[in-house]
Every structure is written in C-alpha cells, then in structure tokens.
C-alpha cells in the first residue's frame, strides 16, 4: 500500500503583510474560523502547489516572549526556512538559531528580484529533488544488497560499506 507523500513545509521570514495575506496564482488560503483577536497573527499559512507555506509576521526588531513558542513550533514543523531580504536582522538571527537547534535548513533569499510565489516554488522544487535523490540511492543500495545476497558476498559488501 502506497502512502501519501508528505508535502514540504516552508517558513517564510520577512514577507510583508500584503505578500502573505493576498492570495496569488496557485495559492489556496486555509479556511479557518474567524476568531476575535486583539492583535494580528504571528504566523499565517497557505498552500502553494506542492508545498505548505507559513509566513512569519513580526512587527518589531526581535521576537517577543509571547511570540517565541508559536515561532518555535512553526520552525520545528517546517522543512526549510526562507529568509527574505526584508526580514529584520534580529528576527532572522532568532529564527536561524531556533532552526539550528532543530536541524532545519535555512535558505537566504536566492534572487531578490523574483516574485514571492516563484521563490517559494523554487525552494519547494529543491526540497523535492533532494528527497527523490535520497530515495533513489536507498533503492539502489537495497537492490545491490539483494543481488549480492544471491552471490554469497553479502558480508563483504557490508564490511566494505561501513569501513
């Protein structure tokens, strides 16, 4: 039985509220019940093509104490963090430090002149290509092991592989 592959999750740091709030081509905004909030949300989400995208909105130079648990949870769930050119330095440093503790990759804005949807699409494509290459090498190694078992040199293969 084939399992459905998990979508890569990208956290975008430094997008303005207008970039994150306005739907653009190929994006579905998550339908959620409206809540009475006194302040704007710290993290908003949407789906673009093959990726799930979270936008980190911060009004200050650094993240406040009440924002940190929300941001940590979002970073732990993400596959990669995309730092844009307009991100505040303090917020970018805090996000990168949290990502380092949770082994999440951080990408700095690869091309500042591209539109935000294109940047997200390129980051998602890079993630999917890396996963496919990793999966292909594992399949190849399993195939080699099964062929070598039939020939009786399975132990030698393992010794050479781990030395």
PDB file of C-alpha atoms in Angstrom:
ATOM      1  CA  UNK A   1       0.000   0.000   0.000  1.00  0.00           C
ATOM      2  CA  UNK A   2       1.434   3.333  -1.015  1.00  0.00           C
ATOM      3  CA  UNK A   3       1.480   6.124   1.480  1.00  0.00           C
ATOM      4  CA  UNK A   4       0.718   9.667   0.505  1.00  0.00           C
ATOM      5  CA  UNK A   5       3.914  11.695   0.490  1.00  0.00           C
ATOM      6  CA  UNK A   6       4.136  14.499   2.964  1.00  0.00           C
ATOM      7  CA  UNK A   7       4.231  17.983   1.469  1.00  0.00           C
ATOM      8  CA  UNK A   8       7.333  20.020   2.176  1.00  0.00           C
ATOM      9  CA  UNK A   9       6.734  22.870   4.586  1.00  0.00           C
ATOM     10  CA  UNK A  10       8.432  26.236   4.058  1.00  0.00           C
ATOM     11  CA  UNK A  11       8.560  29.030   6.646  1.00  0.00           C
ATOM     12  CA  UNK A  12       8.988  32.453   5.009  1.00  0.00           C
ATOM     13  CA  UNK A  13      10.588  35.112   7.225  1.00  0.00           C
ATOM     14  CA  UNK A  14      10.487  38.740   6.128  1.00  0.00           C
ATOM     15  CA  UNK A  15       7.408  38.790   3.890  1.00  0.00           C
ATOM     16  CA  UNK A  16       5.297  41.895   4.369  1.00  0.00           C
ATOM     17  CA  UNK A  17       1.691  41.500   5.500  1.00  0.00           C
ATOM     18  CA  UNK A  18       0.476  42.272   1.999  1.00  0.00           C
ATOM     19  CA  UNK A  19       2.598  39.471   0.500  1.00  0.00           C
ATOM     20  CA  UNK A  20       1.317  36.890   2.960  1.00  0.00           C
ATOM     21  CA  UNK A  21      -2.308  37.989   3.106  1.00  0.00           C
ATOM     22  CA  UNK A  22      -3.093  38.416  -0.576  1.00  0.00           C
ATOM     23  CA  UNK A  23      -3.724  35.200  -2.483  1.00  0.00           C
ATOM     24  CA  UNK A  24      -1.733  34.898  -5.676  1.00  0.00           C
ATOM     25  CA  UNK A  25      -1.935  32.465  -8.577  1.00  0.00           C
ATOM     26  CA  UNK A  26      -1.873  28.825  -7.497  1.00  0.00           C
ATOM     27  CA  UNK A  27      -2.345  29.522  -3.796  1.00  0.00           C
ATOM     28  CA  UNK A  28      -5.123  28.281  -1.564  1.00  0.00           C
ATOM     29  CA  UNK A  29      -5.600  30.146   1.696  1.00  0.00           C
ATOM     30  CA  UNK A  30      -6.555  27.859   4.577  1.00  0.00           C
ATOM     31  CA  UNK A  31     -10.210  28.223   5.534  1.00  0.00           C
ATOM     32  CA  UNK A  32     -10.305  28.791   9.265  1.00  0.00           C
ATOM     33  CA  UNK A  33     -12.951  30.100  11.594  1.00  0.00           C
ATOM     34  CA  UNK A  34     -12.553  33.784  12.309  1.00  0.00           C
ATOM     35  CA  UNK A  35     -11.500  34.461  15.869  1.00  0.00           C
ATOM     36  CA  UNK A  36     -11.715  37.679  17.784  1.00  0.00           C
ATOM     37  CA  UNK A  37      -8.122  38.773  18.130  1.00  0.00           C
ATOM     38  CA  UNK A  38      -6.743  41.910  19.628  1.00  0.00           C
ATOM     39  CA  UNK A  39      -3.565  41.743  17.590  1.00  0.00           C
ATOM     40  CA  UNK A  40      -2.514  40.337  14.234  1.00  0.00           C
ATOM     41  CA  UNK A  41      -1.464  36.705  13.916  1.00  0.00           C
ATOM     42  CA  UNK A  42       2.232  35.913  14.199  1.00  0.00           C
ATOM     43  CA  UNK A  43       2.155  33.023  11.710  1.00  0.00           C
ATOM     44  CA  UNK A  44      -0.254  32.626   8.797  1.00  0.00           C
ATOM     45  CA  UNK A  45      -0.392  29.678   6.420  1.00  0.00           C
ATOM     46  CA  UNK A  46      -1.412  28.777   2.889  1.00  0.00           C
ATOM     47  CA  UNK A  47      -0.821  26.040   0.317  1.00  0.00           C
ATOM     48  CA  UNK A  48       1.017  26.700  -2.924  1.00  0.00           C
ATOM     49  CA  UNK A  49       1.318  23.895  -5.440  1.00  0.00           C
ATOM     50  CA  UNK A  50       3.246  21.074  -3.803  1.00  0.00           C
ATOM     51  CA  UNK A  51       4.272  22.954  -0.651  1.00  0.00           C
ATOM     52  CA  UNK A  52       2.690  24.150   2.566  1.00  0.00           C
ATOM     53  CA  UNK A  53       3.825  27.712   3.304  1.00  0.00           C
ATOM     54  CA  UNK A  54       3.911  29.529   6.649  1.00  0.00           C
ATOM     55  CA  UNK A  55       4.530  33.286   6.825  1.00  0.00           C
ATOM     56  CA  UNK A  56       6.186  34.737   9.932  1.00  0.00           C
ATOM     57  CA  UNK A  57       4.905  38.255  10.611  1.00  0.00           C
ATOM     58  CA  UNK A  58       6.829  40.279  13.156  1.00  0.00           C
ATOM     59  CA  UNK A  59       6.270  43.921  13.945  1.00  0.00           C
ATOM     60  CA  UNK A  60       9.468  44.553  15.911  1.00  0.00           C
ATOM     61  CA  UNK A  61      13.181  44.022  15.501  1.00  0.00           C
ATOM     62  CA  UNK A  62      13.113  40.840  17.600  1.00  0.00           C
ATOM     63  CA  UNK A  63      10.538  38.246  18.595  1.00  0.00           C
ATOM     64  CA  UNK A  64       8.768  38.856  21.897  1.00  0.00           C
ATOM     65  CA  UNK A  65       8.373  36.349  24.730  1.00  0.00           C
ATOM     66  CA  UNK A  66       4.755  35.585  23.771  1.00  0.00           C
ATOM     67  CA  UNK A  67       5.692  35.010  20.109  1.00  0.00           C
ATOM     68  CA  UNK A  68       8.612  32.617  20.708  1.00  0.00           C
ATOM     69  CA  UNK A  69       6.616  29.413  21.480  1.00  0.00           C
ATOM     70  CA  UNK A  70       4.476  29.898  18.362  1.00  0.00           C
ATOM     71  CA  UNK A  71       7.520  30.505  16.175  1.00  0.00           C
ATOM     72  CA  UNK A  72       9.413  27.533  17.661  1.00  0.00           C
ATOM     73  CA  UNK A  73       6.504  25.216  16.905  1.00  0.00           C
ATOM     74  CA  UNK A  74       6.302  26.517  13.323  1.00  0.00           C
ATOM     75  CA  UNK A  75      10.048  26.091  12.788  1.00  0.00           C
ATOM     76  CA  UNK A  76      10.016  22.542  14.181  1.00  0.00           C
ATOM     77  CA  UNK A  77       7.279  21.598  11.704  1.00  0.00           C
ATOM     78  CA  UNK A  78       8.967  23.148   8.673  1.00  0.00           C
ATOM     79  CA  UNK A  79      11.376  21.529   6.224  1.00  0.00           C
ATOM     80  CA  UNK A  80      13.213  24.731   5.352  1.00  0.00           C
ATOM     81  CA  UNK A  81      13.236  28.406   6.353  1.00  0.00           C
ATOM     82  CA  UNK A  82      13.372  31.007   3.594  1.00  0.00           C
ATOM     83  CA  UNK A  83      14.890  34.292   4.834  1.00  0.00           C
ATOM     84  CA  UNK A  84      13.865  37.176   2.605  1.00  0.00           C
ATOM     85  CA  UNK A  85      15.727  40.426   2.089  1.00  0.00           C
ATOM     86  CA  UNK A  86      13.215  42.495   4.082  1.00  0.00           C
ATOM     87  CA  UNK A  87      13.478  40.426   7.288  1.00  0.00           C
ATOM     88  CA  UNK A  88      14.542  42.273  10.423  1.00  0.00           C
ATOM     89  CA  UNK A  89      18.054  41.219  11.444  1.00  0.00           C
ATOM     90  CA  UNK A  90      17.052  40.285  14.996  1.00  0.00           C
ATOM     91  CA  UNK A  91      14.128  38.144  13.833  1.00  0.00           C
ATOM     92  CA  UNK A  92      16.296  36.434  11.200  1.00  0.00           C
ATOM     93  CA  UNK A  93      19.011  35.648  13.760  1.00  0.00           C
ATOM     94  CA  UNK A  94      16.493  34.277  16.262  1.00  0.00           C
ATOM     95  CA  UNK A  95      14.806  32.135  13.603  1.00  0.00           C
ATOM     96  CA  UNK A  96      18.166  30.796  12.379  1.00  0.00           C
ATOM     97  CA  UNK A  97      19.242  29.943  15.944  1.00  0.00           C
ATOM     98  CA  UNK A  98      15.999  28.044  16.587  1.00  0.00           C
ATOM     99  CA  UNK A  99      16.358  26.269  13.232  1.00  0.00           C
ATOM    100  CA  UNK A 100      19.899  25.198  14.105  1.00  0.00           C
ATOM    101  CA  UNK A 101      18.749  23.577  17.356  1.00  0.00           C
ATOM    102  CA  UNK A 102      16.040  21.622  15.486  1.00  0.00           C
ATOM    103  CA  UNK A 103      18.194  20.726  12.417  1.00  0.00           C
ATOM    104  CA  UNK A 104      16.090  22.705   9.938  1.00  0.00           C
ATOM    105  CA  UNK A 105      17.773  24.059   6.796  1.00  0.00           C
ATOM    106  CA  UNK A 106      17.876  27.828   6.262  1.00  0.00           C
ATOM    107  CA  UNK A 107      17.908  29.401   2.778  1.00  0.00           C
ATOM    108  CA  UNK A 108      18.798  33.047   2.299  1.00  0.00           C
ATOM    109  CA  UNK A 109      16.857  34.864  -0.426  1.00  0.00           C
ATOM    110  CA  UNK A 110      18.371  33.355  -3.602  1.00  0.00           C
ATOM    111  CA  UNK A 111      17.187  36.052  -6.008  1.00  0.00           C
ATOM    112  CA  UNK A 112      15.726  39.264  -4.535  1.00  0.00           C
ATOM    113  CA  UNK A 113      14.203  40.353  -7.847  1.00  0.00           C
ATOM    114  CA  UNK A 114      11.886  37.335  -8.183  1.00  0.00           C
ATOM    115  CA  UNK A 115       8.281  37.424  -7.056  1.00  0.00           C
ATOM    116  CA  UNK A 116       7.485  35.671  -3.778  1.00  0.00           C
ATOM    117  CA  UNK A 117       5.482  32.791  -5.355  1.00  0.00           C
ATOM    118  CA  UNK A 118       8.412  31.979  -7.647  1.00  0.00           C
ATOM    119  CA  UNK A 119      10.852  31.933  -4.709  1.00  0.00           C
ATOM    120  CA  UNK A 120       8.582  29.546  -2.820  1.00  0.00           C
ATOM    121  CA  UNK A 121       8.187  27.328  -5.880  1.00  0.00           C
ATOM    122  CA  UNK A 122      11.965  27.106  -6.358  1.00  0.00           C
ATOM    123  CA  UNK A 123      12.547  26.246  -2.692  1.00  0.00           C
ATOM    124  CA  UNK A 124       9.883  23.515  -2.851  1.00  0.00           C
ATOM    125  CA  UNK A 125      11.422  22.113  -6.051  1.00  0.00           C
ATOM    126  CA  UNK A 126      14.843  21.928  -4.390  1.00  0.00           C
ATOM    127  CA  UNK A 127      13.378  20.061  -1.417  1.00  0.00           C
ATOM    128  CA  UNK A 128      11.534  17.576  -3.615  1.00  0.00           C
ATOM    129  CA  UNK A 129      14.606  16.936  -5.788  1.00  0.00           C
ATOM    130  CA  UNK A 130      16.763  16.274  -2.731  1.00  0.00           C
ATOM    131  CA  UNK A 131      14.209  13.814  -1.329  1.00  0.00           C
ATOM    132  CA  UNK A 132      13.915  11.999  -4.654  1.00  0.00           C
ATOM    133  CA  UNK A 133      17.701  11.667  -4.981  1.00  0.00           C
ATOM    134  CA  UNK A 134      17.965  10.325  -1.427  1.00  0.00           C
ATOM    135  CA  UNK A 135      15.174   7.836  -2.094  1.00  0.00           C
ATOM    136  CA  UNK A 136      16.779   6.685  -5.363  1.00  0.00           C
ATOM    137  CA  UNK A 137      20.148   5.984  -3.708  1.00  0.00           C
ATOM    138  CA  UNK A 138      18.471   3.938  -0.970  1.00  0.00           C
ATOM    139  CA  UNK A 139      16.602   1.886  -3.565  1.00  0.00           C
ATOM    140  CA  UNK A 140      19.835   1.299  -5.496  1.00  0.00           C
ATOM    141  CA  UNK A 141      21.659   0.180  -2.355  1.00  0.00           C
ATOM    142  CA  UNK A 142      18.832  -2.250  -1.449  1.00  0.00           C
ATOM    143  CA  UNK A 143      18.923  -3.661  -4.967  1.00  0.00           C
ATOM    144  CA  UNK A 144      22.707  -4.156  -4.763  1.00  0.00           C
ATOM    145  CA  UNK A 145      22.352  -5.926  -1.412  1.00  0.00           C
ATOM    146  CA  UNK A 146      19.681  -8.295  -2.723  1.00  0.00           C
ATOM    147  CA  UNK A 147      21.836  -9.153  -5.758  1.00  0.00           C
ATOM    148  CA  UNK A 148      24.924  -9.721  -3.602  1.00  0.00           C
ATOM    149  CA  UNK A 149      22.979 -11.973  -1.198  1.00  0.00           C
ATOM    150  CA  UNK A 150      22.316 -14.356  -4.052  1.00  0.00           C
ATOM    151  CA  UNK A 151      26.023 -14.418  -4.899  1.00  0.00           C
ATOM    152  CA  UNK A 152      27.096 -15.052  -1.286  1.00  0.00           C
ATOM    153  CA  UNK A 153      29.183 -11.900  -0.810  1.00  0.00           C
ATOM    154  CA  UNK A 154      26.709 -10.041   1.391  1.00  0.00           C
ATOM    155  CA  UNK A 155      29.070  -9.906   4.396  1.00  0.00           C
ATOM    156  CA  UNK A 156      31.933  -8.474   2.333  1.00  0.00           C
ATOM    157  CA  UNK A 157      29.654  -5.780   0.971  1.00  0.00           C
ATOM    158  CA  UNK A 158      28.639  -4.727   4.479  1.00  0.00           C
ATOM    159  CA  UNK A 159      32.252  -4.688   5.675  1.00  0.00           C
ATOM    160  CA  UNK A 160      33.352  -2.536   2.753  1.00  0.00           C
ATOM    161  CA  UNK A 161      30.339  -0.243   3.177  1.00  0.00           C
ATOM    162  CA  UNK A 162      30.991   0.621   6.834  1.00  0.00           C
ATOM    163  CA  UNK A 163      34.809   0.728   6.936  1.00  0.00           C
TER     164      UNK A 163
END
